[in-house]
Short mmCIF file of C-alpha atoms and ligand atoms in Angstrom, two decimals:
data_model
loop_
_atom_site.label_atom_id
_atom_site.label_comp_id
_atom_site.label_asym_id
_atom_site.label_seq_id
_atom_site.Cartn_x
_atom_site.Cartn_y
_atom_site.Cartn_z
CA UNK A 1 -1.65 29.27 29.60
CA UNK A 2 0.53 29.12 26.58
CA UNK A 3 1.77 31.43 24.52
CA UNK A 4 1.36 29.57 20.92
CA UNK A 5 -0.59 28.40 18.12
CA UNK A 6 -2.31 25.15 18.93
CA UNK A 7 -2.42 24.75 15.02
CA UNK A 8 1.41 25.15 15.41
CA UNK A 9 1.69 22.79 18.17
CA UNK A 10 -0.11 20.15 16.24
CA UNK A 11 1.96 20.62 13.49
CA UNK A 12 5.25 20.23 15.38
CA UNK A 13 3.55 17.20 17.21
CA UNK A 14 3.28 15.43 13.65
CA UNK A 15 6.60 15.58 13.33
CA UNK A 16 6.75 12.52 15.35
CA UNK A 17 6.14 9.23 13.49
CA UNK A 18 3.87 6.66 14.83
CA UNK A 19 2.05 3.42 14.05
CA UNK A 20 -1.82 3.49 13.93
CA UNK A 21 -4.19 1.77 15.95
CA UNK A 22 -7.93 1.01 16.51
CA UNK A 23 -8.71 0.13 20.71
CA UNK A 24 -11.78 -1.32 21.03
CA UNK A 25 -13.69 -2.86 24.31
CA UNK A 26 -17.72 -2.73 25.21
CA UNK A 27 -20.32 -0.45 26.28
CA UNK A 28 -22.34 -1.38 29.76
CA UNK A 29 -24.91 -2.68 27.06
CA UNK A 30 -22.41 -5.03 25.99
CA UNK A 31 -21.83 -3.02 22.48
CA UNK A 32 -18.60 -2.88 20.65
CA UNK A 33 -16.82 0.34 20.47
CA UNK A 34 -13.62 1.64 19.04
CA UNK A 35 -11.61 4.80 18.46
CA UNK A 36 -8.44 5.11 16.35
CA UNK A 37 -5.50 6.05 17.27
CA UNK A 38 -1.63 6.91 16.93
CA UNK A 39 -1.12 7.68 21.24
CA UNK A 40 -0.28 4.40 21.77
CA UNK A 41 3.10 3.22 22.86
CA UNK A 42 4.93 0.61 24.93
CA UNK A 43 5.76 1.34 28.66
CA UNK A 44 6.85 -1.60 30.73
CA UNK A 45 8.22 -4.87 29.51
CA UNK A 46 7.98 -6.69 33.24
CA UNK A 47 4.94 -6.22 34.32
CA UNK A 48 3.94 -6.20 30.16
CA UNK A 49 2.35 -2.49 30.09
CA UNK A 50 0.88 -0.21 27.71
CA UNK A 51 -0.32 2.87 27.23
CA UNK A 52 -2.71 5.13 24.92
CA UNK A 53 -4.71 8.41 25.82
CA UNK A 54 -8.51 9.14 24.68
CA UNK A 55 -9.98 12.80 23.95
CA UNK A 56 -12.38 13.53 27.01
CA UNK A 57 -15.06 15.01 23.86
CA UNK A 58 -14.88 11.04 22.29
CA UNK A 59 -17.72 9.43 22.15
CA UNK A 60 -16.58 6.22 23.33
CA UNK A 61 -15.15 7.62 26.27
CA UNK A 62 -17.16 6.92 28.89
CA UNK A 63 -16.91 2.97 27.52
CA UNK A 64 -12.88 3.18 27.93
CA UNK A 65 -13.20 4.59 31.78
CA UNK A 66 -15.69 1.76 32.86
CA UNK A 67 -15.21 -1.40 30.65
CA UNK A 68 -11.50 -2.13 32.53
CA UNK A 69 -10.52 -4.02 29.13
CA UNK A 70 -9.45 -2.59 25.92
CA UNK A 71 -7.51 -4.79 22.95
CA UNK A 72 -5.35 -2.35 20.99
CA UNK A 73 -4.67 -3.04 17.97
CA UNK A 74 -1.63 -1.98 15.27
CA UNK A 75 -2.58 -1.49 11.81
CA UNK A 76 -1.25 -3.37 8.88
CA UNK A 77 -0.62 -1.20 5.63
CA UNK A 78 -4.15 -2.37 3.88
CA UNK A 79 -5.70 -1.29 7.03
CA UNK A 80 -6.11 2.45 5.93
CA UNK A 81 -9.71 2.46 5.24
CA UNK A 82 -10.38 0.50 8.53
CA UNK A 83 -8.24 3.40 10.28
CA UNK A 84 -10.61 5.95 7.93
CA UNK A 85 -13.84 4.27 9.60
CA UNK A 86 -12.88 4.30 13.37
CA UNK A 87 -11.91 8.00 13.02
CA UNK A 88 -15.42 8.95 12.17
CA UNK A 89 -17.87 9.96 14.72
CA UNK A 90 -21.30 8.33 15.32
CA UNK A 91 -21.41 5.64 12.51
CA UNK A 92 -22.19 1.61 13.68
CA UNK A 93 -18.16 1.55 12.93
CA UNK A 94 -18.33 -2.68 13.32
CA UNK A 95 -21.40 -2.88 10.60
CA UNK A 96 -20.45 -5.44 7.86
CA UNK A 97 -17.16 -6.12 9.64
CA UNK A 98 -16.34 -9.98 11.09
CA UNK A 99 -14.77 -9.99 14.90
CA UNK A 100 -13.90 -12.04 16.95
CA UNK A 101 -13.91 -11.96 21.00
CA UNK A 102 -10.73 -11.64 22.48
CA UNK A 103 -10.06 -13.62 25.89
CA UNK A 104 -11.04 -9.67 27.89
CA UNK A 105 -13.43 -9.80 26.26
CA UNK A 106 -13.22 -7.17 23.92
CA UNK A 107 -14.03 -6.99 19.65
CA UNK A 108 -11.13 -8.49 17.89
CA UNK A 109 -10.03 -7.25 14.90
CA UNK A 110 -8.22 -9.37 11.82
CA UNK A 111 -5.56 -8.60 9.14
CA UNK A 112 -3.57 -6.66 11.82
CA UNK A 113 0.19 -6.33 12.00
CA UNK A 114 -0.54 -7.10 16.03
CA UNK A 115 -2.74 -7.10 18.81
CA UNK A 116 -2.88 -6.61 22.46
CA UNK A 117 -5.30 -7.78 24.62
CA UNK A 118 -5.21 -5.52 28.19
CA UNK A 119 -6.80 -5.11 31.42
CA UNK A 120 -7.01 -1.63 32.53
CA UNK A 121 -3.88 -0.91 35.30
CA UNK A 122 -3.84 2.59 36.18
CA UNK A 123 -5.95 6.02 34.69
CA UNK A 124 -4.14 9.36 34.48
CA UNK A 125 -5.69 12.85 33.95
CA UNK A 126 -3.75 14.33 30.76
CA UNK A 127 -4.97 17.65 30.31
CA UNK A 128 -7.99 17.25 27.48
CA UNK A 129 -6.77 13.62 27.08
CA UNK A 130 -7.92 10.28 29.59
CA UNK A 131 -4.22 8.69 29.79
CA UNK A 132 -5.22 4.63 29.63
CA UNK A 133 -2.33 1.88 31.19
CA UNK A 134 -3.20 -1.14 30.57
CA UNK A 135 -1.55 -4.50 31.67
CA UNK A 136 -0.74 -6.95 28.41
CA UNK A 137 -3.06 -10.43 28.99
CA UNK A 138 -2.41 -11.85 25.76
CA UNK A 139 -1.18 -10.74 22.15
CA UNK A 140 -0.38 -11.70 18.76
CA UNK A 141 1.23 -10.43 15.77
CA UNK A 142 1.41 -11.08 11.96
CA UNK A 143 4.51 -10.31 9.64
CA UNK A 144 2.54 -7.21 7.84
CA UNK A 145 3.75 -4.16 6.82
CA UNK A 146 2.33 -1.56 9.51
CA UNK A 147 0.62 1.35 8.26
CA UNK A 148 2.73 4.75 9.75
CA UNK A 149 1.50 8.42 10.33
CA UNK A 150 3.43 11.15 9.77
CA UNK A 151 2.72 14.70 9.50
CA UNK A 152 -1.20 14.30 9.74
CA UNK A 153 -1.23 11.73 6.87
CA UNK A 154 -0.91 8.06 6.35
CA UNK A 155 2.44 6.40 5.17
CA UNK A 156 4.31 3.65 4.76
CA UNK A 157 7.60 2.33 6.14
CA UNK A 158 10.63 1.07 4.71
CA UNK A 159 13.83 0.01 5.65
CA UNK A 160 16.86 2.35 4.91
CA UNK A 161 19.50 0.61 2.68
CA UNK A 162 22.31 0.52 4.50
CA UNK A 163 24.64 -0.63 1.66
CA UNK A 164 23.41 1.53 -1.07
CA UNK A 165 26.23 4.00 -2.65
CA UNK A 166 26.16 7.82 -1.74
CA UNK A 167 24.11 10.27 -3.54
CA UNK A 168 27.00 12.25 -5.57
CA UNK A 169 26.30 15.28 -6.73
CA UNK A 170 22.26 16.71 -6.48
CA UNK A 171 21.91 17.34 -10.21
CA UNK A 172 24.40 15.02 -11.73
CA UNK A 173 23.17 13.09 -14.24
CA UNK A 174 24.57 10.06 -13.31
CA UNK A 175 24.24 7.23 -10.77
CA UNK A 176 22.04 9.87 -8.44
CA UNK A 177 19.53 10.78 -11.58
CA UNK A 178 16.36 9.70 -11.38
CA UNK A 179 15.83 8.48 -14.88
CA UNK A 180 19.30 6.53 -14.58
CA UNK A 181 17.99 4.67 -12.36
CA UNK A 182 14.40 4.08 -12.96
CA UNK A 183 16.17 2.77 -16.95
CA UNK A 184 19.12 0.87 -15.27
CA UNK A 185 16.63 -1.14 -13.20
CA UNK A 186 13.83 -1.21 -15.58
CA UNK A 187 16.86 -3.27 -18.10
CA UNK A 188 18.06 -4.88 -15.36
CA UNK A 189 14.52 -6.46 -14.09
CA UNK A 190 13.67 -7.60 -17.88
CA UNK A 191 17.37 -8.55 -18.24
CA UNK A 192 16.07 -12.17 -17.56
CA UNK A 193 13.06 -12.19 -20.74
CA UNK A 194 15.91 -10.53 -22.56
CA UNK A 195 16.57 -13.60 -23.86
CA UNK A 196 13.28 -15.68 -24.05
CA UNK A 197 12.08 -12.78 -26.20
CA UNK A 198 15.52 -13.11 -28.64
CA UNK A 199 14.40 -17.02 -28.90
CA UNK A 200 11.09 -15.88 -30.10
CA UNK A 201 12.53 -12.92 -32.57
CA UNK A 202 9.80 -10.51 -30.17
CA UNK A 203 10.84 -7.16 -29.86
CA UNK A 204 9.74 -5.01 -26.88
CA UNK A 205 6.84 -3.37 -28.35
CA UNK A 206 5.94 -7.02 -30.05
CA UNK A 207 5.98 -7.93 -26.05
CA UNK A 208 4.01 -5.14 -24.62
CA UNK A 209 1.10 -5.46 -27.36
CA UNK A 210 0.74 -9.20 -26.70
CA UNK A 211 0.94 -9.11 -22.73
CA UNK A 212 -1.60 -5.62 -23.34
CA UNK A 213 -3.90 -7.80 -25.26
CA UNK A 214 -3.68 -10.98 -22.97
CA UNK A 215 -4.30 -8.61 -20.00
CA UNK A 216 -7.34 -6.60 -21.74
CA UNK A 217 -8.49 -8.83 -24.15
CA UNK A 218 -9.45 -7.96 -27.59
CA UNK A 219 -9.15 -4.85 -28.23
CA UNK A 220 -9.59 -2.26 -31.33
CA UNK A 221 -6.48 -1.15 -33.13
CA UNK A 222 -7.26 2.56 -31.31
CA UNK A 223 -7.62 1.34 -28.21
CA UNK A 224 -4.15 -0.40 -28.25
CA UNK A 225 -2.57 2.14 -29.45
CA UNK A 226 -4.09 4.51 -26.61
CA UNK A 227 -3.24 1.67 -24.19
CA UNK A 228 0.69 1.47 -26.16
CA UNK A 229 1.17 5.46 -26.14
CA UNK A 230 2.68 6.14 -23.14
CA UNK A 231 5.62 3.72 -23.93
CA UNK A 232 6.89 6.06 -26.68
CA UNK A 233 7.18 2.98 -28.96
CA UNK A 234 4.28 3.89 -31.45
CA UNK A 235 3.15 5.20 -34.31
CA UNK A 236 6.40 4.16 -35.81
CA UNK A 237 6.99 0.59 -34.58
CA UNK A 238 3.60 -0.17 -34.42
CA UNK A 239 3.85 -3.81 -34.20
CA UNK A 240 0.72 -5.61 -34.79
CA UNK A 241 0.93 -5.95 -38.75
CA UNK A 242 3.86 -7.85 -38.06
CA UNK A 243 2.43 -10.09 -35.10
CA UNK A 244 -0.39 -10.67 -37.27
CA UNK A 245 1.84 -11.77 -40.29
CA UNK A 246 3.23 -14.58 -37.61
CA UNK A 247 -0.33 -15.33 -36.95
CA UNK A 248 0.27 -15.00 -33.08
CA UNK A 249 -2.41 -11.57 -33.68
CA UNK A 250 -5.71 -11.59 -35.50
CA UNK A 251 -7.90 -9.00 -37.17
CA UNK A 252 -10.66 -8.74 -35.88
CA UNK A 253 -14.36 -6.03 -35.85
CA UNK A 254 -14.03 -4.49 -32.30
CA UNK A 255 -17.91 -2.47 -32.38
CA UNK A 256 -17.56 -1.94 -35.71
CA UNK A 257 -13.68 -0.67 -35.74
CA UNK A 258 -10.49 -2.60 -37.06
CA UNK A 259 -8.96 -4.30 -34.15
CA UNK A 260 -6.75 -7.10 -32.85
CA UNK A 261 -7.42 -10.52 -30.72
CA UNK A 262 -5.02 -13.02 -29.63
CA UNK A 263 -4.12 -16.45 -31.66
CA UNK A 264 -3.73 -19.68 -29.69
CA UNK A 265 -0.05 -19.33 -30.54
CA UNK A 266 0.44 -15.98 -29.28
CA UNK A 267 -1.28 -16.88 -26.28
CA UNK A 268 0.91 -20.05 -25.55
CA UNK A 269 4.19 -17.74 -26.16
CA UNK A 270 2.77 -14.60 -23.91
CA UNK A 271 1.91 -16.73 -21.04
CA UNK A 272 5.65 -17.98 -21.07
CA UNK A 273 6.92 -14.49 -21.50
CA UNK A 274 4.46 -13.24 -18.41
CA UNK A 275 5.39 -16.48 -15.95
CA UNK A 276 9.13 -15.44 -16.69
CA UNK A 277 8.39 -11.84 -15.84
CA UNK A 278 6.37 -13.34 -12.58
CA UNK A 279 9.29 -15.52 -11.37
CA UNK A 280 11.99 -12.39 -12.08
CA UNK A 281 9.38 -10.15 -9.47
CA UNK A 282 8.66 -12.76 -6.97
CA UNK A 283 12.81 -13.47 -6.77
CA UNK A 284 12.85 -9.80 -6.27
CA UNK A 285 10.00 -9.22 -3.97
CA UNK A 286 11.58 -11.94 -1.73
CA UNK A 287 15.26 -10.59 -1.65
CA UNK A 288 13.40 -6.57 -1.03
CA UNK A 289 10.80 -8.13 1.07
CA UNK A 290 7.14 -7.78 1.03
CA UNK A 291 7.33 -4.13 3.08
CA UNK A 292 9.71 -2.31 0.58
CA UNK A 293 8.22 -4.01 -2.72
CA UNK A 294 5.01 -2.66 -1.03
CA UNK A 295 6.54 1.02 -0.84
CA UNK A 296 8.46 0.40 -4.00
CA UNK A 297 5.50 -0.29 -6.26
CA UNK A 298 3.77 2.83 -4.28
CA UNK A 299 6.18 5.16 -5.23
CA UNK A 300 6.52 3.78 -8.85
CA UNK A 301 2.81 3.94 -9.35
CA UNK A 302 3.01 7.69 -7.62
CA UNK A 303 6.08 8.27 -10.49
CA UNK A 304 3.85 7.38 -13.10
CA UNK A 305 0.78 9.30 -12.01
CA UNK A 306 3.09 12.50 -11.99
CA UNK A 307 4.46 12.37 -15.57
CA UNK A 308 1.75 10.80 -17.07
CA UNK A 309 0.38 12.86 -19.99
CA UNK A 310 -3.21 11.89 -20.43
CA UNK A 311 -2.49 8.12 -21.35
CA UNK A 312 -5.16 5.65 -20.07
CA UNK A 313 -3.92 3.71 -17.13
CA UNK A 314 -2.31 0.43 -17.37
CA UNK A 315 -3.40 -1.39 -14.39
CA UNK A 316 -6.98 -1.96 -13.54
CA UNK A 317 -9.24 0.31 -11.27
CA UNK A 318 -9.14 -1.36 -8.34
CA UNK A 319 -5.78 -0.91 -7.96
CA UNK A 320 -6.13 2.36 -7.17
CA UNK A 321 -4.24 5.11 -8.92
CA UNK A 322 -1.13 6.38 -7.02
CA UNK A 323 -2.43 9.39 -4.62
C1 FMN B 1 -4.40 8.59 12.69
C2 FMN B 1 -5.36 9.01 13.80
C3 FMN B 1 -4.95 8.93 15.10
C4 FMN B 1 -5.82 9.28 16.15
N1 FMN B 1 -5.40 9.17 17.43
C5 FMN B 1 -6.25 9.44 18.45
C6 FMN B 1 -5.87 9.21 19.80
O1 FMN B 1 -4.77 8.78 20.08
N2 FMN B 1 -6.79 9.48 20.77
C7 FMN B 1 -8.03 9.95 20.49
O2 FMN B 1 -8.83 10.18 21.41
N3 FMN B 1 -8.43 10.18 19.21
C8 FMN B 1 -7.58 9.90 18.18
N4 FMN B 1 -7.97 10.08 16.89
C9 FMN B 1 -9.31 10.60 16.62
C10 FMN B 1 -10.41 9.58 16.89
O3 FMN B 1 -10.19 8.39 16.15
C11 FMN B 1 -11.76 10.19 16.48
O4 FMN B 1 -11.97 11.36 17.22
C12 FMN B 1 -12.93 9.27 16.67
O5 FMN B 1 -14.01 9.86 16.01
C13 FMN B 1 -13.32 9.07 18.07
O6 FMN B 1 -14.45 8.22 18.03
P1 FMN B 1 -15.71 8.39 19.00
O7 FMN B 1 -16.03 9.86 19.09
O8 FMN B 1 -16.76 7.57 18.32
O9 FMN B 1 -15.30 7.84 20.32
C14 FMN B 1 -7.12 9.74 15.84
C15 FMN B 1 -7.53 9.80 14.50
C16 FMN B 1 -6.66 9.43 13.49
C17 FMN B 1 -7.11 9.48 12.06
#
């Protein structure tokens, strides 16, 4: 008997930061089945061993004590709704989904960060929990980003910067504030279209109304400026009389209301602008590496959703708006 909370337990349990995984294998009838989940971990390098543990009230358990193969397999970061759907109870959790069949003969699963392909070694009683060892027959892995769990919910991982300088002072408003650096590298990053946009006499809210328009489209005058507000820039420097005046903007009826298309011109010169904008991220994304642009553009996007004011979002739906 113990003398405290299970909730409490859990809680302290979570604590503890782990990869996620979905094990499959087969039923006697030869079905797939699968479970999430964050109990597995490596035990032996020589014999190649591993290890998760399966709740004795699972469904599938009865499939993981008799199959004597199970492929385990670690979660890339994209993998969250896949995680989602093997957590659920009682639904066909392979419907729509394309497998493959591992050498044991188990469900394989693609787009993972690595997989493990195991022959049942040894079964351990572990208290409400089936303890599973399993001896490594073959595996794979991909260079993805892994999706982590901490404290009961889903997160991603990134490398600490060993080099970066020390935090000075909590509130100082200096090289530790917030909006320092969110500006300094915000100038920084566009440093390189600073001067493509000189060459074209653009300024920045000339820049941001042509790459709006050349991501959206036409658009009214009141829709750009809804799709403009949050950058501060307008109603003063509205700039589309003047883009229109260099003929890179029409006019143009938008449903009836006053609005704005693209010339051939200003298309030619936004494209350029947008490539160089592309080149400065993918020189960036390489030197950060896929994994902490990943968690960078996550916590930008998370940034934006928290002091956004009621503007329209910038990027498109499926991108998903920052939890
Ligand atoms: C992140 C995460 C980790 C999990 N880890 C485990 C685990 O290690 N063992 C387990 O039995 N269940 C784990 N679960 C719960 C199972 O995935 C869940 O109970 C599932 O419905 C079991 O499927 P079944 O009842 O169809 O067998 C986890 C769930 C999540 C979301």
């Amino acid at each position: 008997m113990t003398d405290f909370k299970s909730q409490e337990f859990r809680h302290a349990l979570g604590a503890f930061t782990t990869g996620v995984t979905i094990v499959t294998t087969c039923d006697a009838d030869g079905e797939p089945v699968g479970v999430t989940a964050n109990s597995f971990n490596s035990v032996s390098l020589d014999p190649p061993l591993v290890l998760w543990s399966i709740a004795k009230t699972a469904r599938s358990l009865g499939a993981f004590a008799h199959s004597g193969h199970w492929t385990v397999h670690v979660l890339s970061a994209e993998q969250e709704g896949l995680s989602d759907r093997f957590a659920r109870r009682g639904e066909d959790k392979f419907a729509g989904l394309e497998t493959e069949t591992g050498s044991n003969g188990c469900p394989l699963l693609t787009g993972c960060a690595a997989r493990f392909q195991c022959r049942t070694s040894f079964e351990y009683d572990g208290g409400d929990h089936l303890i599973l060892v399993g001896e490594v027959v073959a595996f794979d892995r991909e260079d993805k980003a892994p999706l982590v769990f901490h404290g009961g919910r889903y997160a991603l991982a990134t490398r600490k910067g060993g080099e970066s300088p020390a935090a000075d002072e909590p509130h100082s408003f200096s090289e530790d504030f917030l909006g320092y650096l969110v500006g300094r590298a915000h100038y920084q990053f566009l440093g390189a279209l600073r001067g493509e946009l000189e060459e074209q006499g653009l300024t920045d809210p000339e820049f941001f109304a042509l790459s709006t328009l050349l991501q959206r489209g036409t658009q009214s005058q009141a829709a750009l400026d809804e799709l403009m507000r949050h950058s501060g820039f307008l109603p003063q420097f509205s700039p589309l009389t003047r883009l229109a005046a260099r003929h890179l903007l029409e006019a143009q009826t938008v449903e009836g209301a006053p609005g704005y298309a693209l010339t051939a011109s200003g298309r030619a010169v936004v494209v350029r602008l947008v490539a160089v904008a592309k080149a400065r991220e993918a020189d960036l994304v390489e030197k950060l590496g896929q994994w902490d642009a990943r968690v960078l553009k996550n916590l930008l996007k998370q940034m934006i959703a928290l002091t956004d004011n009621g503007t329209v979002k910038v990027w498109h739906p499926q991108d998903g708006r920052a939890a």
